[in-house]
Amino acid sequence: MSAGSPTTTTWSPSSEPRGSPDGRPVLQGRIGPLAGDRAARRTGRGGGGDDKLAVLRSILAREEEGGYRDRAVIGGLDRFLSMQAELLGSRLGEIEPYSPLTADQRRRWASDLVARLEAAGVPGEPASRPARQRAQSSARAPARPKGPPGSIERLRIAGGIAQYLPRLERLGIETIDDALRHFPHRHSDFSQISAISQLMHGAEHTVVARVKEASEVRRGGRGTSTEAVLVDDTGSVRVTWFGRGYLARSLRPGAEIVVSGTVRTFKGRHMFESPEYEVITGQEELIHTGRLVPVYPTTEGLPQRAIRRIVRAALKAGLGRVAETLPADVREREGLMGLAEAISQLHYPDDAARKKAAQRRLAFDEMLMLVLAVRSRRIRWQAEAGRAPALPRGGGRGLTDAFLSSLPFELTGAQRRVMVEVGRDLARPQPMVRLLQGDVGSGKTVVALVALLLAVDAGRRGALMAPTEILAEQHFATVCRLLASGPGRIEPDGAVARIEVGERGSVSVALLTGGARRSVRDRVTRAIAGGEIDIAVGTHALIQESVSIPDLAVGVVDEQHRFGVMQRAALGETDERPHILAMSATPIPRSLSLTVFGDLDVSVLDEIPPGRKPVRTRLVANEQRQEAYDFVRGQVERGRQAFMVFPLVEGSEAVQARAATEEHERLSKEVFPELRLGLLHGRMGTRDKESVLERFAAGELDVLVSTSVIEVGIDFPNATVMVIDGADRFGLAQLHQFRGRVGRGEHQSYCLLLTDSGRPGAEERLRVMEKVSDGFALAEEDLRIRGPGDYLGTRQSGLPDLKVASIFDTVTAAMARREADRLLESDPGLRSPEHAALGRRLGEVLGASVGAGG
Ligand code: ADP
Ligand code: MG
């Protein structure tokens, strides 16, 4: 921590501060060396340190005028503060260092300090007005940080909260409530106090001691450090805080302090290096030492000490307003701690047992909300939906049977079983809400198509919605291909195809994506609205307001487990609702589906069509990438094709697109000058994407360089190599999706994972890919490694996230399911007064997820 950079101060370490023989910093410029006295005289105060406070007040005024460049006082503000540490500390509380802050942060720091000065009875400087008026006006002028009630800005902590606001926002903490819910990811156990004589090298200890001496020292280049000697009745120990010279000013001799950390030995003597510490004031509880101390997830520029103080202040300010959400009988039955107590104990547990009880309570809350969300969404959907058209098998036009008998392959047992499950749902007049899970290549599309055809057979319509344009286009192509696998004709009409299915007549299929030309989009939209289209395939463009799908009876949502989306598509004039089939290509781990989706209708395709050879997967170290390139070349020479997935780069899709473009360039010029390379990324226009994929399908390209847009669904049987560059940046489930792009034809296929060996743990994780080809097993592994966020995050599932609960905690999950049943049975709308809090929270969760679904 330097006392200001040379550009912001006239003082530098090599020169003595100007204008002050004893080396004390002085005010610079117009204020001059005597400003302190003058200011003190002017305010009519003196003694008790008020004059010093007044000096500080005027320095701050200069700082403001000077644009917060740390020029108001020679030597910089930090140096000034450290000279007055004792006085300022006792009057104003802990003051954070000023020089490292940005101009904006400095402004807030200063205005906070001004406010604290005012609170301490030190008015502003302007000379010509009476003191009283001055005090009032300056209390108004440097705006006290304020915000709406409950906002984090309202918290008062020593040193001021203002400087931390941007970082807190980065952590998602904008309200006092957010801070209460910002739980530590672990605790350091500093609850056992040791005597200094008991310290052992290498062990963690906490000691309560007195400061014998403390000084700020400068060693080498990087700022100053604090060196102190602490004593208790049994001995003394040396402590160094590196880079934190400013601490010395708050450690006056005789002060009581607690330090916690690992004991080191230096020249045969025990010492602490940068331990956690806390000066005992007698007024405040310990929060950094001497107890179970929370360690919070945090971000750069927000030290643990600061975040602890902030959360502590939030507990003080907000805990009293935390209302219990669980009915008393639920708490009693399950033996759960009260909410406010649990929150408090999870931050600052009295002991390990209370911490566990707090965790249990909060985990239960999260699980309960999850289960309630899943169940009530379904109940609501089915209740509101009222009736769905019953779509009996074998009825109407008989297209389904014609289609099935025309398939060039045998259905797998799993496909047959799932078709029966789906068929049974569709035959009923209640809307189906079913999740179809299946590993890559398990043949979900055929099942989905059967569901859609059952709608068409009954004279109704179906829609198939994909998350990306590329995938929607692929689905369109696949549906056309599958339908035409018997004797039949495709009459492509741009985005509309009419396909003869056996002798049963024709099915019309349309593709609607946002990226299509306007004229095409308009034409397709009209055709859909006019009832000319039996099966509409598309992206979210399908559910825009301008699009209406008359007589929609079956909606298939691909690659995500969102139900709300299709629901809205169908909110038309009739009370009839479509059946929904949600397909998930990312297998949901068994543990997760048991815990969360345990009561949902789930169909699983747990069988891969016969004849598929598992994709051979190998890790290739970065240094051997040439071998990977040679391998690609060899396969191309045999007439095969390859995908090369470009490493995930941080940043927007545009950044990714640019990186992929450069990589494509490099590979084309330097690595594969003799091969035909194509490029695919998310920023390309629909027609460019289409044309690349068409050329790849037609064998006009040997290698397709792609960003992760290729992750899902794409189906090219002649592609046999998948090279994933920077494989360690992807999750296992995602790698499995990439890998699933090959091995879809008759040829043996390969997946090469290029990795930077540098990342710790990466290799071990990727080795799993070599051994395991079952997507469910991988997903389970992935979930274990990366946590449930990716699976349960609101982004993916529209479900509340788990912060405290573990998805593997089947005991709590069972508890939550049990209580959710009781609750919904006795009060389905959660409307009674004792359920109102839960009901409100549930409303928020469900509301948010419907919003996110669009
Ligand atoms: P996914 O579950 O990954 O979406 P798809 O439905 O895209 O799988 O099917 C992958 C490929 O397997 C397609 O080319 C499809 O035609 C083919 N397929 C589907 N079912 C079978 C089966 N029972 N036997 C052989 N091939 C099948
Ligand atoms: Mg698919």
PDB file of N, CA and C in Angstrom, residues 395-475:
ATOM      1  N   GLY A 395     -56.034 -43.756 -34.101  1.00  0.00           N
ATOM      2  CA  GLY A 395     -57.233 -43.083 -34.559  1.00  0.00           C
ATOM      3  C   GLY A 395     -56.971 -42.295 -35.838  1.00  0.00           C
ATOM      4  N   GLY A 396     -57.988 -41.660 -36.296  1.00  0.00           N
ATOM      5  CA  GLY A 396     -57.875 -40.697 -37.380  1.00  0.00           C
ATOM      6  C   GLY A 396     -57.202 -41.207 -38.631  1.00  0.00           C
ATOM      7  N   ARG A 397     -56.192 -40.469 -39.026  1.00  0.00           N
ATOM      8  CA  ARG A 397     -55.625 -40.702 -40.345  1.00  0.00           C
ATOM      9  C   ARG A 397     -54.648 -41.882 -40.394  1.00  0.00           C
ATOM     10  N   GLY A 398     -54.229 -42.385 -39.245  1.00  0.00           N
ATOM     11  CA  GLY A 398     -53.336 -43.545 -39.246  1.00  0.00           C
ATOM     12  C   GLY A 398     -51.921 -43.245 -39.699  1.00  0.00           C
ATOM     13  N   LEU A 399     -51.562 -41.958 -39.644  1.00  0.00           N
ATOM     14  CA  LEU A 399     -50.209 -41.573 -40.062  1.00  0.00           C
ATOM     15  C   LEU A 399     -49.150 -42.179 -39.150  1.00  0.00           C
ATOM     16  N   THR A 400     -49.472 -42.236 -37.856  1.00  0.00           N
ATOM     17  CA  THR A 400     -48.486 -42.720 -36.894  1.00  0.00           C
ATOM     18  C   THR A 400     -48.060 -44.145 -37.225  1.00  0.00           C
ATOM     19  N   ASP A 401     -49.048 -44.984 -37.453  1.00  0.00           N
ATOM     20  CA  ASP A 401     -48.719 -46.377 -37.751  1.00  0.00           C
ATOM     21  C   ASP A 401     -47.974 -46.503 -39.068  1.00  0.00           C
ATOM     22  N   ALA A 402     -48.405 -45.727 -40.041  1.00  0.00           N
ATOM     23  CA  ALA A 402     -47.714 -45.760 -41.330  1.00  0.00           C
ATOM     24  C   ALA A 402     -46.252 -45.343 -41.152  1.00  0.00           C
ATOM     25  N   PHE A 403     -46.076 -44.319 -40.358  1.00  0.00           N
ATOM     26  CA  PHE A 403     -44.720 -43.833 -40.101  1.00  0.00           C
ATOM     27  C   PHE A 403     -43.872 -44.910 -39.433  1.00  0.00           C
ATOM     28  N   LEU A 404     -44.431 -45.507 -38.377  1.00  0.00           N
ATOM     29  CA  LEU A 404     -43.656 -46.493 -37.628  1.00  0.00           C
ATOM     30  C   LEU A 404     -43.287 -47.693 -38.499  1.00  0.00           C
ATOM     31  N   SER A 405     -44.226 -48.093 -39.355  1.00  0.00           N
ATOM     32  CA  SER A 405     -43.904 -49.284 -40.153  1.00  0.00           C
ATOM     33  C   SER A 405     -42.955 -48.951 -41.297  1.00  0.00           C
ATOM     34  N   SER A 406     -42.778 -47.669 -41.545  1.00  0.00           N
ATOM     35  CA  SER A 406     -41.864 -47.305 -42.624  1.00  0.00           C
ATOM     36  C   SER A 406     -40.435 -47.056 -42.143  1.00  0.00           C
ATOM     37  N   LEU A 407     -40.252 -47.056 -40.843  1.00  0.00           N
ATOM     38  CA  LEU A 407     -38.915 -46.766 -40.320  1.00  0.00           C
ATOM     39  C   LEU A 407     -37.904 -47.819 -40.787  1.00  0.00           C
ATOM     40  N   PRO A 408     -36.727 -47.382 -41.172  1.00  0.00           N
ATOM     41  CA  PRO A 408     -35.730 -48.325 -41.673  1.00  0.00           C
ATOM     42  C   PRO A 408     -35.017 -49.084 -40.563  1.00  0.00           C
ATOM     43  N   PHE A 409     -35.361 -48.832 -39.337  1.00  0.00           N
ATOM     44  CA  PHE A 409     -34.714 -49.562 -38.239  1.00  0.00           C
ATOM     45  C   PHE A 409     -35.745 -50.070 -37.257  1.00  0.00           C
ATOM     46  N   GLU A 410     -35.301 -50.988 -36.420  1.00  0.00           N
ATOM     47  CA  GLU A 410     -36.129 -51.497 -35.334  1.00  0.00           C
ATOM     48  C   GLU A 410     -36.086 -50.500 -34.196  1.00  0.00           C
ATOM     49  N   LEU A 411     -37.208 -50.215 -33.584  1.00  0.00           N
ATOM     50  CA  LEU A 411     -37.172 -49.376 -32.387  1.00  0.00           C
ATOM     51  C   LEU A 411     -36.478 -50.133 -31.266  1.00  0.00           C
ATOM     52  N   THR A 412     -35.798 -49.410 -30.433  1.00  0.00           N
ATOM     53  CA  THR A 412     -35.224 -50.070 -29.259  1.00  0.00           C
ATOM     54  C   THR A 412     -36.348 -50.363 -28.265  1.00  0.00           C
ATOM     55  N   GLY A 413     -36.059 -51.259 -27.343  1.00  0.00           N
ATOM     56  CA  GLY A 413     -37.040 -51.573 -26.307  1.00  0.00           C
ATOM     57  C   GLY A 413     -37.447 -50.335 -25.540  1.00  0.00           C
ATOM     58  N   ALA A 414     -36.462 -49.498 -25.264  1.00  0.00           N
ATOM     59  CA  ALA A 414     -36.733 -48.283 -24.490  1.00  0.00           C
ATOM     60  C   ALA A 414     -37.643 -47.343 -25.271  1.00  0.00           C
ATOM     61  N   GLN A 415     -37.385 -47.239 -26.572  1.00  0.00           N
ATOM     62  CA  GLN A 415     -38.249 -46.363 -27.385  1.00  0.00           C
ATOM     63  C   GLN A 415     -39.685 -46.868 -27.367  1.00  0.00           C
ATOM     64  N   ARG A 416     -39.834 -48.175 -27.495  1.00  0.00           N
ATOM     65  CA  ARG A 416     -41.187 -48.726 -27.489  1.00  0.00           C
ATOM     66  C   ARG A 416     -41.878 -48.463 -26.166  1.00  0.00           C
ATOM     67  N   ARG A 417     -41.137 -48.689 -25.082  1.00  0.00           N
ATOM     68  CA  ARG A 417     -41.723 -48.493 -23.754  1.00  0.00           C
ATOM     69  C   ARG A 417     -42.146 -47.037 -23.569  1.00  0.00           C
ATOM     70  N   VAL A 418     -41.269 -46.123 -23.969  1.00  0.00           N
ATOM     71  CA  VAL A 418     -41.582 -44.712 -23.762  1.00  0.00           C
ATOM     72  C   VAL A 418     -42.751 -44.271 -24.657  1.00  0.00           C
ATOM     73  N   MET A 419     -42.800 -44.819 -25.868  1.00  0.00           N
ATOM     74  CA  MET A 419     -43.926 -44.462 -26.738  1.00  0.00           C
ATOM     75  C   MET A 419     -45.253 -44.894 -26.118  1.00  0.00           C
ATOM     76  N   VAL A 420     -45.231 -46.028 -25.431  1.00  0.00           N
ATOM     77  CA  VAL A 420     -46.447 -46.472 -24.745  1.00  0.00           C
ATOM     78  C   VAL A 420     -46.796 -45.491 -23.625  1.00  0.00           C
ATOM     79  N   GLU A 421     -45.777 -45.083 -22.857  1.00  0.00           N
ATOM     80  CA  GLU A 421     -46.020 -44.132 -21.759  1.00  0.00           C
ATOM     81  C   GLU A 421     -46.594 -42.819 -22.283  1.00  0.00           C
ATOM     82  N   VAL A 422     -45.990 -42.338 -23.340  1.00  0.00           N
ATOM     83  CA  VAL A 422     -46.448 -41.075 -23.915  1.00  0.00           C
ATOM     84  C   VAL A 422     -47.849 -41.242 -24.498  1.00  0.00           C
ATOM     85  N   GLY A 423     -48.030 -42.361 -25.217  1.00  0.00           N
ATOM     86  CA  GLY A 423     -49.331 -42.626 -25.840  1.00  0.00           C
ATOM     87  C   GLY A 423     -50.452 -42.674 -24.813  1.00  0.00           C
ATOM     88  N   ARG A 424     -50.132 -43.266 -23.671  1.00  0.00           N
ATOM     89  CA  ARG A 424     -51.151 -43.374 -22.612  1.00  0.00           C
ATOM     90  C   ARG A 424     -51.536 -41.987 -22.109  1.00  0.00           C
ATOM     91  N   ASP A 425     -50.541 -41.137 -21.903  1.00  0.00           N
ATOM     92  CA  ASP A 425     -50.824 -39.763 -21.465  1.00  0.00           C
ATOM     93  C   ASP A 425     -51.680 -39.024 -22.484  1.00  0.00           C
ATOM     94  N   LEU A 426     -51.301 -39.178 -23.745  1.00  0.00           N
ATOM     95  CA  LEU A 426     -51.976 -38.405 -24.791  1.00  0.00           C
ATOM     96  C   LEU A 426     -53.429 -38.839 -24.971  1.00  0.00           C
ATOM     97  N   ALA A 427     -53.693 -40.080 -24.642  1.00  0.00           N
ATOM     98  CA  ALA A 427     -55.052 -40.583 -24.830  1.00  0.00           C
ATOM     99  C   ALA A 427     -56.011 -40.014 -23.794  1.00  0.00           C
ATOM    100  N   ARG A 428     -55.441 -39.405 -22.767  1.00  0.00           N
ATOM    101  CA  ARG A 428     -56.281 -38.871 -21.689  1.00  0.00           C
ATOM    102  C   ARG A 428     -56.622 -37.406 -21.941  1.00  0.00           C
ATOM    103  N   PRO A 429     -57.752 -36.975 -21.416  1.00  0.00           N
ATOM    104  CA  PRO A 429     -58.126 -35.568 -21.641  1.00  0.00           C
ATOM    105  C   PRO A 429     -57.472 -34.594 -20.656  1.00  0.00           C
ATOM    106  N   GLN A 430     -56.444 -35.037 -19.914  1.00  0.00           N
ATOM    107  CA  GLN A 430     -55.662 -34.088 -19.103  1.00  0.00           C
ATOM    108  C   GLN A 430     -54.342 -33.835 -19.816  1.00  0.00           C
ATOM    109  N   PRO A 431     -53.886 -32.611 -19.721  1.00  0.00           N
ATOM    110  CA  PRO A 431     -52.642 -32.326 -20.427  1.00  0.00           C
ATOM    111  C   PRO A 431     -51.464 -33.122 -19.855  1.00  0.00           C
ATOM    112  N   MET A 432     -50.703 -33.713 -20.735  1.00  0.00           N
ATOM    113  CA  MET A 432     -49.495 -34.410 -20.327  1.00  0.00           C
ATOM    114  C   MET A 432     -48.415 -33.379 -19.991  1.00  0.00           C
ATOM    115  N   VAL A 433     -47.661 -33.662 -18.945  1.00  0.00           N
ATOM    116  CA  VAL A 433     -46.454 -32.878 -18.681  1.00  0.00           C
ATOM    117  C   VAL A 433     -45.363 -33.901 -18.414  1.00  0.00           C
ATOM    118  N   ARG A 434     -44.636 -34.221 -19.426  1.00  0.00           N
ATOM    119  CA  ARG A 434     -43.693 -35.334 -19.285  1.00  0.00           C
ATOM    120  C   ARG A 434     -42.307 -34.908 -19.728  1.00  0.00           C
ATOM    121  N   LEU A 435     -41.362 -35.382 -18.940  1.00  0.00           N
ATOM    122  CA  LEU A 435     -39.967 -35.123 -19.264  1.00  0.00           C
ATOM    123  C   LEU A 435     -39.397 -36.368 -19.921  1.00  0.00           C
ATOM    124  N   LEU A 436     -38.843 -36.184 -21.103  1.00  0.00           N
ATOM    125  CA  LEU A 436     -38.229 -37.309 -21.804  1.00  0.00           C
ATOM    126  C   LEU A 436     -36.722 -37.158 -21.728  1.00  0.00           C
ATOM    127  N   GLN A 437     -36.127 -38.106 -21.044  1.00  0.00           N
ATOM    128  CA  GLN A 437     -34.671 -38.060 -20.907  1.00  0.00           C
ATOM    129  C   GLN A 437     -34.043 -39.176 -21.679  1.00  0.00           C
ATOM    130  N   GLY A 438     -32.933 -38.865 -22.289  1.00  0.00           N
ATOM    131  CA  GLY A 438     -32.227 -39.930 -22.977  1.00  0.00           C
ATOM    132  C   GLY A 438     -30.851 -39.454 -23.335  1.00  0.00           C
ATOM    133  N   ASP A 439     -29.926 -40.354 -23.242  1.00  0.00           N
ATOM    134  CA  ASP A 439     -28.555 -40.038 -23.569  1.00  0.00           C
ATOM    135  C   ASP A 439     -28.468 -39.638 -25.043  1.00  0.00           C
ATOM    136  N   VAL A 440     -27.381 -39.017 -25.378  1.00  0.00           N
ATOM    137  CA  VAL A 440     -27.121 -38.655 -26.767  1.00  0.00           C
ATOM    138  C   VAL A 440     -27.258 -39.889 -27.663  1.00  0.00           C
ATOM    139  N   GLY A 441     -28.020 -39.734 -28.717  1.00  0.00           N
ATOM    140  CA  GLY A 441     -28.119 -40.841 -29.665  1.00  0.00           C
ATOM    141  C   GLY A 441     -29.114 -41.912 -29.273  1.00  0.00           C
ATOM    142  N   SER A 442     -29.857 -41.680 -28.192  1.00  0.00           N
ATOM    143  CA  SER A 442     -30.794 -42.712 -27.756  1.00  0.00           C
ATOM    144  C   SER A 442     -32.070 -42.707 -28.587  1.00  0.00           C
ATOM    145  N   GLY A 443     -32.204 -41.722 -29.463  1.00  0.00           N
ATOM    146  CA  GLY A 443     -33.340 -41.712 -30.386  1.00  0.00           C
ATOM    147  C   GLY A 443     -34.570 -41.014 -29.851  1.00  0.00           C
ATOM    148  N   LYS A 444     -34.377 -39.856 -29.273  1.00  0.00           N
ATOM    149  CA  LYS A 444     -35.500 -39.112 -28.717  1.00  0.00           C
ATOM    150  C   LYS A 444     -36.402 -38.543 -29.798  1.00  0.00           C
ATOM    151  N   THR A 445     -35.759 -38.173 -30.921  1.00  0.00           N
ATOM    152  CA  THR A 445     -36.535 -37.481 -31.946  1.00  0.00           C
ATOM    153  C   THR A 445     -37.665 -38.351 -32.497  1.00  0.00           C
ATOM    154  N   VAL A 446     -37.387 -39.624 -32.657  1.00  0.00           N
ATOM    155  CA  VAL A 446     -38.427 -40.526 -33.171  1.00  0.00           C
ATOM    156  C   VAL A 446     -39.619 -40.554 -32.221  1.00  0.00           C
ATOM    157  N   VAL A 447     -39.316 -40.606 -30.941  1.00  0.00           N
ATOM    158  CA  VAL A 447     -40.389 -40.629 -29.944  1.00  0.00           C
ATOM    159  C   VAL A 447     -41.198 -39.338 -30.023  1.00  0.00           C
ATOM    160  N   ALA A 448     -40.483 -38.223 -30.113  1.00  0.00           N
ATOM    161  CA  ALA A 448     -41.167 -36.935 -30.184  1.00  0.00           C
ATOM    162  C   ALA A 448     -42.048 -36.865 -31.428  1.00  0.00           C
ATOM    163  N   LEU A 449     -41.526 -37.376 -32.512  1.00  0.00           N
ATOM    164  CA  LEU A 449     -42.268 -37.309 -33.764  1.00  0.00           C
ATOM    165  C   LEU A 449     -43.548 -38.135 -33.683  1.00  0.00           C
ATOM    166  N   VAL A 450     -43.470 -39.248 -33.005  1.00  0.00           N
ATOM    167  CA  VAL A 450     -44.676 -40.056 -32.836  1.00  0.00           C
ATOM    168  C   VAL A 450     -45.738 -39.277 -32.065  1.00  0.00           C
ATOM    169  N   ALA A 451     -45.309 -38.576 -31.026  1.00  0.00           N
ATOM    170  CA  ALA A 451     -46.255 -37.762 -30.262  1.00  0.00           C
ATOM    171  C   ALA A 451     -46.886 -36.693 -31.157  1.00  0.00           C
ATOM    172  N   LEU A 452     -46.067 -36.076 -31.984  1.00  0.00           N
ATOM    173  CA  LEU A 452     -46.573 -35.021 -32.873  1.00  0.00           C
ATOM    174  C   LEU A 452     -47.553 -35.611 -33.895  1.00  0.00           C
ATOM    175  N   LEU A 453     -47.219 -36.791 -34.412  1.00  0.00           N
ATOM    176  CA  LEU A 453     -48.078 -37.404 -35.424  1.00  0.00           C
ATOM    177  C   LEU A 453     -49.416 -37.834 -34.839  1.00  0.00           C
ATOM    178  N   LEU A 454     -49.403 -38.214 -33.548  1.00  0.00           N
ATOM    179  CA  LEU A 454     -50.673 -38.571 -32.919  1.00  0.00           C
ATOM    180  C   LEU A 454     -51.605 -37.365 -32.913  1.00  0.00           C
ATOM    181  N   ALA A 455     -51.035 -36.189 -32.759  1.00  0.00           N
ATOM    182  CA  ALA A 455     -51.850 -34.974 -32.837  1.00  0.00           C
ATOM    183  C   ALA A 455     -52.388 -34.792 -34.254  1.00  0.00           C
ATOM    184  N   VAL A 456     -51.499 -34.992 -35.222  1.00  0.00           N
ATOM    185  CA  VAL A 456     -51.905 -34.785 -36.619  1.00  0.00           C
ATOM    186  C   VAL A 456     -52.990 -35.795 -37.014  1.00  0.00           C
ATOM    187  N   ASP A 457     -52.805 -37.031 -36.541  1.00  0.00           N
ATOM    188  CA  ASP A 457     -53.815 -38.061 -36.801  1.00  0.00           C
ATOM    189  C   ASP A 457     -55.198 -37.640 -36.341  1.00  0.00           C
ATOM    190  N   ALA A 458     -55.226 -36.941 -35.205  1.00  0.00           N
ATOM    191  CA  ALA A 458     -56.507 -36.527 -34.646  1.00  0.00           C
ATOM    192  C   ALA A 458     -56.997 -35.223 -35.274  1.00  0.00           C
ATOM    193  N   GLY A 459     -56.332 -34.805 -36.339  1.00  0.00           N
ATOM    194  CA  GLY A 459     -56.743 -33.578 -37.011  1.00  0.00           C
ATOM    195  C   GLY A 459     -56.273 -32.321 -36.301  1.00  0.00           C
ATOM    196  N   ARG A 460     -55.330 -32.507 -35.380  1.00  0.00           N
ATOM    197  CA  ARG A 460     -54.795 -31.351 -34.659  1.00  0.00           C
ATOM    198  C   ARG A 460     -53.395 -31.025 -35.163  1.00  0.00           C
ATOM    199  N   ARG A 461     -52.699 -30.163 -34.377  1.00  0.00           N
ATOM    200  CA  ARG A 461     -51.370 -29.767 -34.816  1.00  0.00           C
ATOM    201  C   ARG A 461     -50.331 -29.956 -33.714  1.00  0.00           C
ATOM    202  N   GLY A 462     -49.113 -29.994 -34.156  1.00  0.00           N
ATOM    203  CA  GLY A 462     -48.014 -30.151 -33.209  1.00  0.00           C
ATOM    204  C   GLY A 462     -46.943 -29.102 -33.440  1.00  0.00           C
ATOM    205  N   ALA A 463     -46.165 -28.845 -32.404  1.00  0.00           N
ATOM    206  CA  ALA A 463     -45.048 -27.903 -32.541  1.00  0.00           C
ATOM    207  C   ALA A 463     -43.830 -28.491 -31.853  1.00  0.00           C
ATOM    208  N   LEU A 464     -42.681 -28.238 -32.447  1.00  0.00           N
ATOM    209  CA  LEU A 464     -41.428 -28.723 -31.880  1.00  0.00           C
ATOM    210  C   LEU A 464     -40.495 -27.537 -31.747  1.00  0.00           C
ATOM    211  N   MET A 465     -40.127 -27.215 -30.521  1.00  0.00           N
ATOM    212  CA  MET A 465     -39.339 -26.009 -30.309  1.00  0.00           C
ATOM    213  C   MET A 465     -37.941 -26.349 -29.831  1.00  0.00           C
ATOM    214  N   ALA A 466     -36.953 -25.741 -30.476  1.00  0.00           N
ATOM    215  CA  ALA A 466     -35.556 -25.990 -30.139  1.00  0.00           C
ATOM    216  C   ALA A 466     -34.923 -24.719 -29.585  1.00  0.00           C
ATOM    217  N   PRO A 467     -33.873 -24.860 -28.824  1.00  0.00           N
ATOM    218  CA  PRO A 467     -33.270 -23.681 -28.195  1.00  0.00           C
ATOM    219  C   PRO A 467     -32.399 -22.837 -29.128  1.00  0.00           C
ATOM    220  N   THR A 468     -31.921 -23.392 -30.219  1.00  0.00           N
ATOM    221  CA  THR A 468     -31.092 -22.602 -31.125  1.00  0.00           C
ATOM    222  C   THR A 468     -31.573 -22.779 -32.561  1.00  0.00           C
ATOM    223  N   GLU A 469     -31.149 -21.852 -33.389  1.00  0.00           N
ATOM    224  CA  GLU A 469     -31.550 -21.927 -34.792  1.00  0.00           C
ATOM    225  C   GLU A 469     -30.968 -23.148 -35.483  1.00  0.00           C
ATOM    226  N   ILE A 470     -29.698 -23.393 -35.195  1.00  0.00           N
ATOM    227  CA  ILE A 470     -29.053 -24.532 -35.831  1.00  0.00           C
ATOM    228  C   ILE A 470     -29.814 -25.807 -35.515  1.00  0.00           C
ATOM    229  N   LEU A 471     -30.198 -25.910 -34.275  1.00  0.00           N
ATOM    230  CA  LEU A 471     -30.894 -27.111 -33.861  1.00  0.00           C
ATOM    231  C   LEU A 471     -32.285 -27.189 -34.464  1.00  0.00           C
ATOM    232  N   ALA A 472     -32.939 -26.048 -34.532  1.00  0.00           N
ATOM    233  CA  ALA A 472     -34.266 -26.035 -35.145  1.00  0.00           C
ATOM    234  C   ALA A 472     -34.168 -26.477 -36.602  1.00  0.00           C
ATOM    235  N   GLU A 473     -33.147 -25.989 -37.280  1.00  0.00           N
ATOM    236  CA  GLU A 473     -32.958 -26.367 -38.682  1.00  0.00           C
ATOM    237  C   GLU A 473     -32.693 -27.858 -38.810  1.00  0.00           C
ATOM    238  N   GLN A 474     -31.859 -28.356 -37.888  1.00  0.00           N
ATOM    239  CA  GLN A 474     -31.574 -29.786 -37.906  1.00  0.00           C
ATOM    240  C   GLN A 474     -32.826 -30.608 -37.641  1.00  0.00           C
ATOM    241  N   HIS A 475     -33.608 -30.153 -36.702  1.00  0.00           N
ATOM    242  CA  HIS A 475     -34.842 -30.877 -36.401  1.00  0.00           C
ATOM    243  C   HIS A 475     -35.763 -30.908 -37.599  1.00  0.00           C
TER     244      HIS A 475
END
